[in-house]
Coordinates of C-alpha atoms and ligand atoms in Angstrom, one line a residue:
X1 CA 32.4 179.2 273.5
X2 CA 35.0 176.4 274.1
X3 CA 37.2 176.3 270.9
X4 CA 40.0 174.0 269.9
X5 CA 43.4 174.1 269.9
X6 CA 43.6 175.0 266.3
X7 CA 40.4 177.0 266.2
X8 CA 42.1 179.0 268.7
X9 CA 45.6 179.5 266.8
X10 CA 43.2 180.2 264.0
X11 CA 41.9 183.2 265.9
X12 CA 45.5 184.3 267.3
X13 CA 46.2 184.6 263.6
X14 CA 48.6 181.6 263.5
X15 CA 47.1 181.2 259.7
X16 CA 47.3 184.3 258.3
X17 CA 45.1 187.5 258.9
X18 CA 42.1 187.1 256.4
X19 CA 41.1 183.6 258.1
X20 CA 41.2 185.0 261.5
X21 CA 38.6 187.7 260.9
X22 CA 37.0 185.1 259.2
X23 CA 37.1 182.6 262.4
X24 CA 36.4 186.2 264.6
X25 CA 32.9 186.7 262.7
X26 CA 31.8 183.0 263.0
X27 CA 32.7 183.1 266.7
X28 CA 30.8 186.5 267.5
X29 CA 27.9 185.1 265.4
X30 CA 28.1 181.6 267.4
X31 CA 28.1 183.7 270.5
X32 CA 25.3 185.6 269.8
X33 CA 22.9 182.0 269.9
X34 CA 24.5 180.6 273.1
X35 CA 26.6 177.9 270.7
X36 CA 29.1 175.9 272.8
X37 CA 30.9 174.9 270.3
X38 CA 31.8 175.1 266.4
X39 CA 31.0 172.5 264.1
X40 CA 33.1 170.8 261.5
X41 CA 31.8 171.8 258.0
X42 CA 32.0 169.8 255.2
X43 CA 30.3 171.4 252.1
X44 CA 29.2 175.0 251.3
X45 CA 26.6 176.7 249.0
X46 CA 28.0 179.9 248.4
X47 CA 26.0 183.0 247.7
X48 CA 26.7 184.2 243.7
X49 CA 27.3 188.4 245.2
X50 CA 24.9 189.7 242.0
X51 CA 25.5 192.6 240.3
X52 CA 21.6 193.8 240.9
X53 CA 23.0 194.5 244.8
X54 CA 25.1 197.4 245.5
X55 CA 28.6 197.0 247.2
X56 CA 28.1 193.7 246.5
X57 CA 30.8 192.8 243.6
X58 CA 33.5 195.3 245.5
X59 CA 33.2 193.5 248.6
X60 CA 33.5 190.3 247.1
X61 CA 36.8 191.0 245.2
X62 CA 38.1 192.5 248.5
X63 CA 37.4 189.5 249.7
X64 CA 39.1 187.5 247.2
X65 CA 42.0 190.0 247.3
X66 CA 42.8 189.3 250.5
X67 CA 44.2 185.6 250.0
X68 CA 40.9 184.0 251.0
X69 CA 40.4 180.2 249.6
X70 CA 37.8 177.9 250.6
X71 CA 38.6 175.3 252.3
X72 CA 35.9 172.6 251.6
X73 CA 34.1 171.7 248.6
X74 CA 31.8 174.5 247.6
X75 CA 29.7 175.5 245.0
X76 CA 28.0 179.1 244.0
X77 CA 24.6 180.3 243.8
X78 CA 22.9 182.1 241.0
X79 CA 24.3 185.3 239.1
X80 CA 21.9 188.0 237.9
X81 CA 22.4 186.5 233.9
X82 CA 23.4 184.1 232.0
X83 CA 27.0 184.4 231.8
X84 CA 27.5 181.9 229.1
X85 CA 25.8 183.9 226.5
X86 CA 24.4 187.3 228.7
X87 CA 23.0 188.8 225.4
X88 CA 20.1 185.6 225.7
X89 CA 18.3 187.5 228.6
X90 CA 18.6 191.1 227.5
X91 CA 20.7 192.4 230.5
X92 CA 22.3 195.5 229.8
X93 CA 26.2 195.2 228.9
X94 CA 27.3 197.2 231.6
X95 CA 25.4 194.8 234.3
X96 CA 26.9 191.9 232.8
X97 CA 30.0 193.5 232.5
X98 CA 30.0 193.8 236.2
X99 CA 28.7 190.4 237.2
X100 CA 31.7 188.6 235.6
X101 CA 34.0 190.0 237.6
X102 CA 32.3 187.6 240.7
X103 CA 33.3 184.9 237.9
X104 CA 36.9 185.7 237.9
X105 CA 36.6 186.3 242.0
X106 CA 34.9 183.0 242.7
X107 CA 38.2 181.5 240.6
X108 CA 40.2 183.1 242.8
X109 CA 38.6 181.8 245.9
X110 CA 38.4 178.3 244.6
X111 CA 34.4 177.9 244.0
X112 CA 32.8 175.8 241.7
X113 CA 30.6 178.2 239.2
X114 CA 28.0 176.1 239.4
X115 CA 25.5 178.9 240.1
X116 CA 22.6 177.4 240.5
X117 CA 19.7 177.2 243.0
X118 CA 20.0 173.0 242.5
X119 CA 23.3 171.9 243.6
X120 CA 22.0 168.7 244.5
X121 CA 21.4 168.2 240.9
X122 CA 25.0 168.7 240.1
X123 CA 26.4 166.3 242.2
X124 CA 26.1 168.3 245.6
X125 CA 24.7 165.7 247.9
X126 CA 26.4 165.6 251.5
X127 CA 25.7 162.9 253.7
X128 CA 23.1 161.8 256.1
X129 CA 24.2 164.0 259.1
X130 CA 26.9 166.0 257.6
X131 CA 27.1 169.4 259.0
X132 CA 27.0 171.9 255.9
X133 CA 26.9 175.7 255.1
X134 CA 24.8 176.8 252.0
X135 CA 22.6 179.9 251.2
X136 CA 19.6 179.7 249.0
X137 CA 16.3 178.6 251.0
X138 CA 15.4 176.1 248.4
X139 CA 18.5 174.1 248.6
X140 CA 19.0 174.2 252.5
X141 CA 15.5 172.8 252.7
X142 CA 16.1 170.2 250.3
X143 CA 19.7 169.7 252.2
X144 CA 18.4 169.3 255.5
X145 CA 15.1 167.5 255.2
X146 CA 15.6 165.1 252.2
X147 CA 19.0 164.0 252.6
X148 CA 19.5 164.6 256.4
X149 CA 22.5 167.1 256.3
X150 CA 22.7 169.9 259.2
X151 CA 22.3 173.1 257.9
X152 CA 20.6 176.2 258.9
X153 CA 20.0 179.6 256.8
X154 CA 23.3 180.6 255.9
X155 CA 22.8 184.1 254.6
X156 CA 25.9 187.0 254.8
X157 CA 28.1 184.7 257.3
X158 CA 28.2 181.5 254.6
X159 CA 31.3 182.9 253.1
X160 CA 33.3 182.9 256.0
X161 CA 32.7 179.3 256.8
X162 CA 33.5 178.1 253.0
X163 CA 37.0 179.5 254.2
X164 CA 37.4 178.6 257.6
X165 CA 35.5 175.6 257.7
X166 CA 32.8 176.3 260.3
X167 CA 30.1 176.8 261.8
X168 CA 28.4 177.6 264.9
X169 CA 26.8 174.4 266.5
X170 CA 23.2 175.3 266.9
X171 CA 20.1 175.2 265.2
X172 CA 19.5 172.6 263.4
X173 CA 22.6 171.3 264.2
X174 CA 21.5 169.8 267.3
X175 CA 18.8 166.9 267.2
X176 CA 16.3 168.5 269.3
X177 CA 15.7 171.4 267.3
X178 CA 15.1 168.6 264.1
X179 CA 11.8 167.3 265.8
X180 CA 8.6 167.9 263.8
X181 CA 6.1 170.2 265.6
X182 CA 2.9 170.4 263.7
X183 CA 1.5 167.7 261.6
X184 CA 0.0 167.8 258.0
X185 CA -2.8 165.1 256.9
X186 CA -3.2 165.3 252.6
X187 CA -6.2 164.1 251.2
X188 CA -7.6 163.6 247.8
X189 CA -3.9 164.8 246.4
X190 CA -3.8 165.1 242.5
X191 CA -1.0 162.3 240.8
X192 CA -1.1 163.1 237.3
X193 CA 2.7 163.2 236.5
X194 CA 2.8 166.5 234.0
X195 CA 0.4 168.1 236.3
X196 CA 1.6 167.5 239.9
X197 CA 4.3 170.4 240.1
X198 CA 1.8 172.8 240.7
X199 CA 0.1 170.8 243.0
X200 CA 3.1 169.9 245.2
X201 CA 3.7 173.6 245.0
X202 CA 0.6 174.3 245.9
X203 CA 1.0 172.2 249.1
X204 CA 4.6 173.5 250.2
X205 CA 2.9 177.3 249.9
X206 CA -0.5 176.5 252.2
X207 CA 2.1 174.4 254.6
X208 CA 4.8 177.4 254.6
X209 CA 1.9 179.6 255.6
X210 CA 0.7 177.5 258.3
X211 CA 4.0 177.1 260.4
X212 CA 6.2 180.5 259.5
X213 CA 9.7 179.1 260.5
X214 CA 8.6 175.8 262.9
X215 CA 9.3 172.1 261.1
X216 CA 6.1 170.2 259.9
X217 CA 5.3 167.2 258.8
X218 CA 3.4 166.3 256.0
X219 CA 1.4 162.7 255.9
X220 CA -0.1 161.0 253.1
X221 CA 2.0 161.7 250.3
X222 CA 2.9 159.5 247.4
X223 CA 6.3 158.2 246.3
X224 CA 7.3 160.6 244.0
X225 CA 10.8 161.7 241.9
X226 CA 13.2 164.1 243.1
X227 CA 12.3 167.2 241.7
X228 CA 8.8 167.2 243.0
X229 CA 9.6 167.4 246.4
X230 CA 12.4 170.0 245.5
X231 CA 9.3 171.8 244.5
X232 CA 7.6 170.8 248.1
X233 CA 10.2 172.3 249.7
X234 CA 10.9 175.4 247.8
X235 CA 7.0 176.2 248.3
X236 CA 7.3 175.6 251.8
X237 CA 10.5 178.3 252.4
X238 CA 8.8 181.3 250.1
X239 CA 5.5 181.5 252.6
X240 CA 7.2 180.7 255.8
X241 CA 10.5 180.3 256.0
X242 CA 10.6 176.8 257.1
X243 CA 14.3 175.2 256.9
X244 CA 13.2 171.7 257.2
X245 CA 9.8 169.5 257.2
X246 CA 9.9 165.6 257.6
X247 CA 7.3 163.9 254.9
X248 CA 6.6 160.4 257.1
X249 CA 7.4 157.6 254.8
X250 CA 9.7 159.5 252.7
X251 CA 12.3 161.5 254.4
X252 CA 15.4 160.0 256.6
X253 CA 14.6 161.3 260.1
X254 CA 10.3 160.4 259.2
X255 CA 10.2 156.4 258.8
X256 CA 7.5 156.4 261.4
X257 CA 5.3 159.0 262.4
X258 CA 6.6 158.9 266.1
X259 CA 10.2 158.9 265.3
X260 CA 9.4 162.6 262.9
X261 CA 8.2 163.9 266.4
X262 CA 11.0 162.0 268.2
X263 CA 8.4 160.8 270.5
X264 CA 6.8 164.1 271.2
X265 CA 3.0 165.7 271.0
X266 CA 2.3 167.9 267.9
X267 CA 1.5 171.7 268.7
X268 CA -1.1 171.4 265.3
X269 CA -2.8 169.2 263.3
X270 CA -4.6 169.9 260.1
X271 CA -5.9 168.0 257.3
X272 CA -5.0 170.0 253.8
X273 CA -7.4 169.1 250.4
X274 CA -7.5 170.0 247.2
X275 CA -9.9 172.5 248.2
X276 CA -7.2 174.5 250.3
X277 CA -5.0 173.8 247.3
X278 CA -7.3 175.4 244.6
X279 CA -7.7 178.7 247.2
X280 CA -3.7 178.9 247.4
X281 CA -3.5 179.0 243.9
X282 CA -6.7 181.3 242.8
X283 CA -5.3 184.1 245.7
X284 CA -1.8 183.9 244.1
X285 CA -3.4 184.0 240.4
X286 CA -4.5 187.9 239.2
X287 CA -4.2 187.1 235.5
X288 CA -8.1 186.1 234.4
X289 CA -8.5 183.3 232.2
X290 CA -7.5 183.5 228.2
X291 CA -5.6 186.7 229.5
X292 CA -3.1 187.5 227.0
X293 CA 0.4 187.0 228.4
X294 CA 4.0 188.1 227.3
X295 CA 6.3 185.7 229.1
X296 CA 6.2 182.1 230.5
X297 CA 8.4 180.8 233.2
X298 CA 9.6 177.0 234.0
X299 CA 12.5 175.9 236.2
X300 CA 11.9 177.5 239.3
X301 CA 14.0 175.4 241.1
X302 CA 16.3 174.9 238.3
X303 CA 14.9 172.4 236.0
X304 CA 16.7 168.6 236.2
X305 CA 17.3 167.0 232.8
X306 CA 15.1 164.8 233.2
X307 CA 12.3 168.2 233.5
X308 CA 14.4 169.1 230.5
X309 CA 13.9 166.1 228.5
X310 CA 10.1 166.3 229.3
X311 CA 10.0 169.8 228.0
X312 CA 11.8 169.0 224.6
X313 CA 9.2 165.9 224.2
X314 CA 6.6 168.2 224.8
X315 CA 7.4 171.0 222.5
X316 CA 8.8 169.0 219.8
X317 CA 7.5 170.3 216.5
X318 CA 5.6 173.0 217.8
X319 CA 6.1 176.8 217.8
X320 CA 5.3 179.7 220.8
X321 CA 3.1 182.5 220.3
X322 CA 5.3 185.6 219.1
X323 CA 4.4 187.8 221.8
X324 CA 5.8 185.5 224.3
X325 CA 9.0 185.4 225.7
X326 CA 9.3 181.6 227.2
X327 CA 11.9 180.6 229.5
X328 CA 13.5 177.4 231.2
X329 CA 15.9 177.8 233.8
X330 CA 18.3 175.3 235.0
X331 CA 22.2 175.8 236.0
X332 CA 25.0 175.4 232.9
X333 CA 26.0 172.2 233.8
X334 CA 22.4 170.1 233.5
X335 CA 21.9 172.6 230.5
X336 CA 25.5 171.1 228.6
X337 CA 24.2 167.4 229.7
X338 CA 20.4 168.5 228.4
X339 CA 22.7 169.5 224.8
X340 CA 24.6 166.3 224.0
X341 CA 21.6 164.6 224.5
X342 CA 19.5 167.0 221.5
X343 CA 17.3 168.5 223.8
X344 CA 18.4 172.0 224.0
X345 CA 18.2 172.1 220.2
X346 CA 14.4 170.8 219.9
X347 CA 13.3 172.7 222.7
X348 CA 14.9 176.2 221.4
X349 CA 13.3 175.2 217.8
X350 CA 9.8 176.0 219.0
X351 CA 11.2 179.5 220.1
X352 CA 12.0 178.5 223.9
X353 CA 15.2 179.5 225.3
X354 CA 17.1 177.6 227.9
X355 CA 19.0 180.1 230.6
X356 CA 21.4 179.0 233.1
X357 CA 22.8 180.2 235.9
X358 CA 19.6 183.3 236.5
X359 CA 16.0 182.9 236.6
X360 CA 13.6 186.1 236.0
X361 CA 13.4 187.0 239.7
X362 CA 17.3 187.1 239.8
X363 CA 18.0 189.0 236.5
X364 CA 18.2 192.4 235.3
X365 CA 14.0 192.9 235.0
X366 CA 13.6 194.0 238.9
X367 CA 12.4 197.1 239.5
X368 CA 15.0 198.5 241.3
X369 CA 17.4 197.3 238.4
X370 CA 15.4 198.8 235.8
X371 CA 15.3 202.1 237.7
X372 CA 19.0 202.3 238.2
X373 CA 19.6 201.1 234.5
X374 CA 17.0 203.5 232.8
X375 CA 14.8 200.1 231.7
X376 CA 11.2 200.3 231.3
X377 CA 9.1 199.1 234.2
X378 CA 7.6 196.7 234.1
X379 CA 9.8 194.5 231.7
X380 CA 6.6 191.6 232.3
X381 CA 3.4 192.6 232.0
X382 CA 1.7 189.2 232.3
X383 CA 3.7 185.9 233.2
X384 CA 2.8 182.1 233.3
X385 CA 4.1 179.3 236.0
X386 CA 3.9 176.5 238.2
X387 CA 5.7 177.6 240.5
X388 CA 4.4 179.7 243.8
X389 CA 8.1 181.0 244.3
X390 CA 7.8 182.3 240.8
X391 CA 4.9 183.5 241.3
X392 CA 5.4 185.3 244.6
X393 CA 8.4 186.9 243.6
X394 CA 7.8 187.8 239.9
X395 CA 4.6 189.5 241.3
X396 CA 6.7 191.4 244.0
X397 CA 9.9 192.2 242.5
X398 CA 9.3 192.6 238.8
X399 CA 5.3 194.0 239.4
X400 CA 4.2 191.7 236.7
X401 CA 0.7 189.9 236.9
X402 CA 0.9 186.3 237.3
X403 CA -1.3 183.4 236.7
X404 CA -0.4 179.8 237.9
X405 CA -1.5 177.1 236.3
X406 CA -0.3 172.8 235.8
X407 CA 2.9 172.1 233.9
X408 CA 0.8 170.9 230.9
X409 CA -0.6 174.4 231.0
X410 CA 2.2 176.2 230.8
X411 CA 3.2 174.9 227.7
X412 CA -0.1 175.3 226.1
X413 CA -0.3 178.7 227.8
X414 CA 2.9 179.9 225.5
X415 CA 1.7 178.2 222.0
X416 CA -1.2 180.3 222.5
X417 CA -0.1 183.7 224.1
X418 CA -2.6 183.7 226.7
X419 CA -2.9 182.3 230.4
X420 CA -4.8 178.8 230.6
X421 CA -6.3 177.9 233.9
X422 CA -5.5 174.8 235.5
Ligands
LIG501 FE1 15.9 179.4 241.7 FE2 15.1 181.7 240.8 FE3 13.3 180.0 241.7 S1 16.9 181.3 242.0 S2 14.4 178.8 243.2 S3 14.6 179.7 239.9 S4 13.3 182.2 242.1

């Protein structure tokens, strides 16, 4: 790998000890790819180290203890609870306990505790070719294919570019790996604003499952606010693991169809309907319909404020069924905006609560959390969504049932304590 000057004094140590090992593991990793070169970063999202992993709090303070600071702007991934009031999801004492000593160590380091699977709703929004770093599938997706940043699945290695700066040049890095390879016609596309998050969900999943880790791109769709196609995208990464998808007409490297191939043949081509839509969703769905239920699920991504807004119109006045336990997830900062503005209040009124910085799949109620802590199992029996990444990982991780159904359902779902189909 050709290195710089002061990537190579970096190495020799000419910095200090802790950001040469650093430098050492991004090079080995670069090497391992056939990178040339290392990339400039300038932005990481930095995974949260939970408390539900083992080793992974330790190794996070060593981390910190050994003098490391980041050197770009870079903000944190979720925690395994809400550490702004932990008792408000249930998590035993001695978990949360544990998980805010990553607090103090991300202090340490110089991270933003964001934590939060929506940076870009916190002001995280790098550049049109920026080369970044960032963990969380739904946010790299979002990173690379809406806004046109350069970023590939981060995973373990993300913290030692926060520190050091880079990152192996490869990927999607380098133009040629950004061209779409299989393209996605949508017909007869539902629009109706409360319901469409399921649908967009909907599509992301059947996509995801098409193309496994390849980039598609998806014709056809309408204009539409951010937060739906943070759904697209999230949907797309759970049943492949796609990284980025061009949407012609939408997205900065799609103005043309031509240009999202950069001039090339598709490998595919496939028209997706409603039909495919309503298959996804009725083969992710085991609840039956009027089911009863014991916990509802929105925010998954982390709800925006204007989601939050929508929600606190929609529930104002009205009460949930007492066997349910109904959240919304967003991150602390859009909840804080969400309160000046009332809506925290009128939405927890009806019985809701608003959690930052977790989400179920991320919290205390997974199985192998519940076995370590003595917790019954499962903590869900039956939960409602709109999300497939919800769905899919609820299902998994917690062994709950799950039935999806539109946004307008969901609500309806939890006044009435049992699962609504679509
Ligand atoms: Fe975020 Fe949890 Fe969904 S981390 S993307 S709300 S599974």
């Amino acid at each position: 790998m050709r290195l710089t000057e002061t990537e190579k004094r970096m190495l020799e140590g000419q910095f200090g000890e802790a950001l040469a090992k650093s430098l050492q593991y991004i090079v080995q990793f670069g090497e391992a790819f056939d990178a040339e070169q290392l990339e400039d970063i300038r932005y990481c999202h930095y995974p949260a180290e939970m408390a539900i992993y083992e080793g992974s709090i330790e190794e996070l303070q060593e981390f910190a203890a050994e003098q490391n600071v980041v050197a770009i702007p870079t903000t944190s991934s979720t925690l395994c609870a809400d550490m702004q009031c932990p008792e408000k999801t249930g998590i035993p004492l001695a978990l949360a306990q544990n998980q805010s000593k990553a607090c103090i160590a991300h202090r340490k380091l110089g991270i933003q505790p964001t934590y939060t699977c929506t940076p870009q709703l916190n002001g995280a929004v790098p550049a049109f070719g920026t080369p970044i770093a960032s963990v969380e599938s739904s946010a790299i997706i979002f990173f690379n294919s809406l806004l046109g940043a350069r970023a590939n699945r981060g995973g373990l290695f993300t913290k030692f570019s926060a520190v050091t700066g880079k990152y192996p040049k490869m990927g999607y890095m380098l133009e040629e790996n950004r061209a779409g390879q299989h393209q996605f016609q949508v017909e007869d596309f539902p629009v109706n604003p409360m319901e469409n998050s399921l649908w967009w969900s909907a599509l992301g999943f059947v996509v995801g499952s098409h193309v496994g880790s390849d980039v598609p791109v998806v014709c056809d769709l309408p204009v539409a606010p951010i937060e739906r196609w943070i759904t697209l995208g999230a949907a797309m990464a759970t049943s492949g693991s796609v990284s980025l998808f061009h949407a012609v007409g939408h997205t900065p490297e799609a103005h043309t169809l031509d240009m999202a191939f950069q001039g090339k043949k598709p490998n595919s081509t496939r028209t997706i309907g409603k039909k495919e839509l309503v298959s996804a969703i009725e083969q992710m769905t085991n609840l039956s319909s009027n089911e009863k239920i014991d916990f509802v699920c929105l925010g998954c991504p982390h709800y925006s404020l204007e989601q939050l807004r929508l929600a606190a119109a929609w529930l104002q006045g009205k009460k949930i069924d007492a066997s349910v336990r109904f959240w919304i997830c967003t991150s602390r900062m859009v909840r804080s905006m969400a309160q000046s503005s009332g809506y925290i209040k009128t939405i927890e009124e009806s019985g809701t609560k608003v959690i930052a910085d977790t989400c179920p799949v991320e919290s205390h109620m997974r199985i192998s959390t519940c076995q370590e802590y003595h917790l019954p199992i499962p903590q869900i029996q039956a939960l409602v969504t709109d999300s497939f990444k919800m769905a899919r990982y609820t299902k998994d991780l917690i062994g709950c049932k799950v039935g999806l159904t539109t946004t307008e359902k969901v609500f309806q779902s939890a006044l009435e304590g049992r699962y609504l189909v679509w």
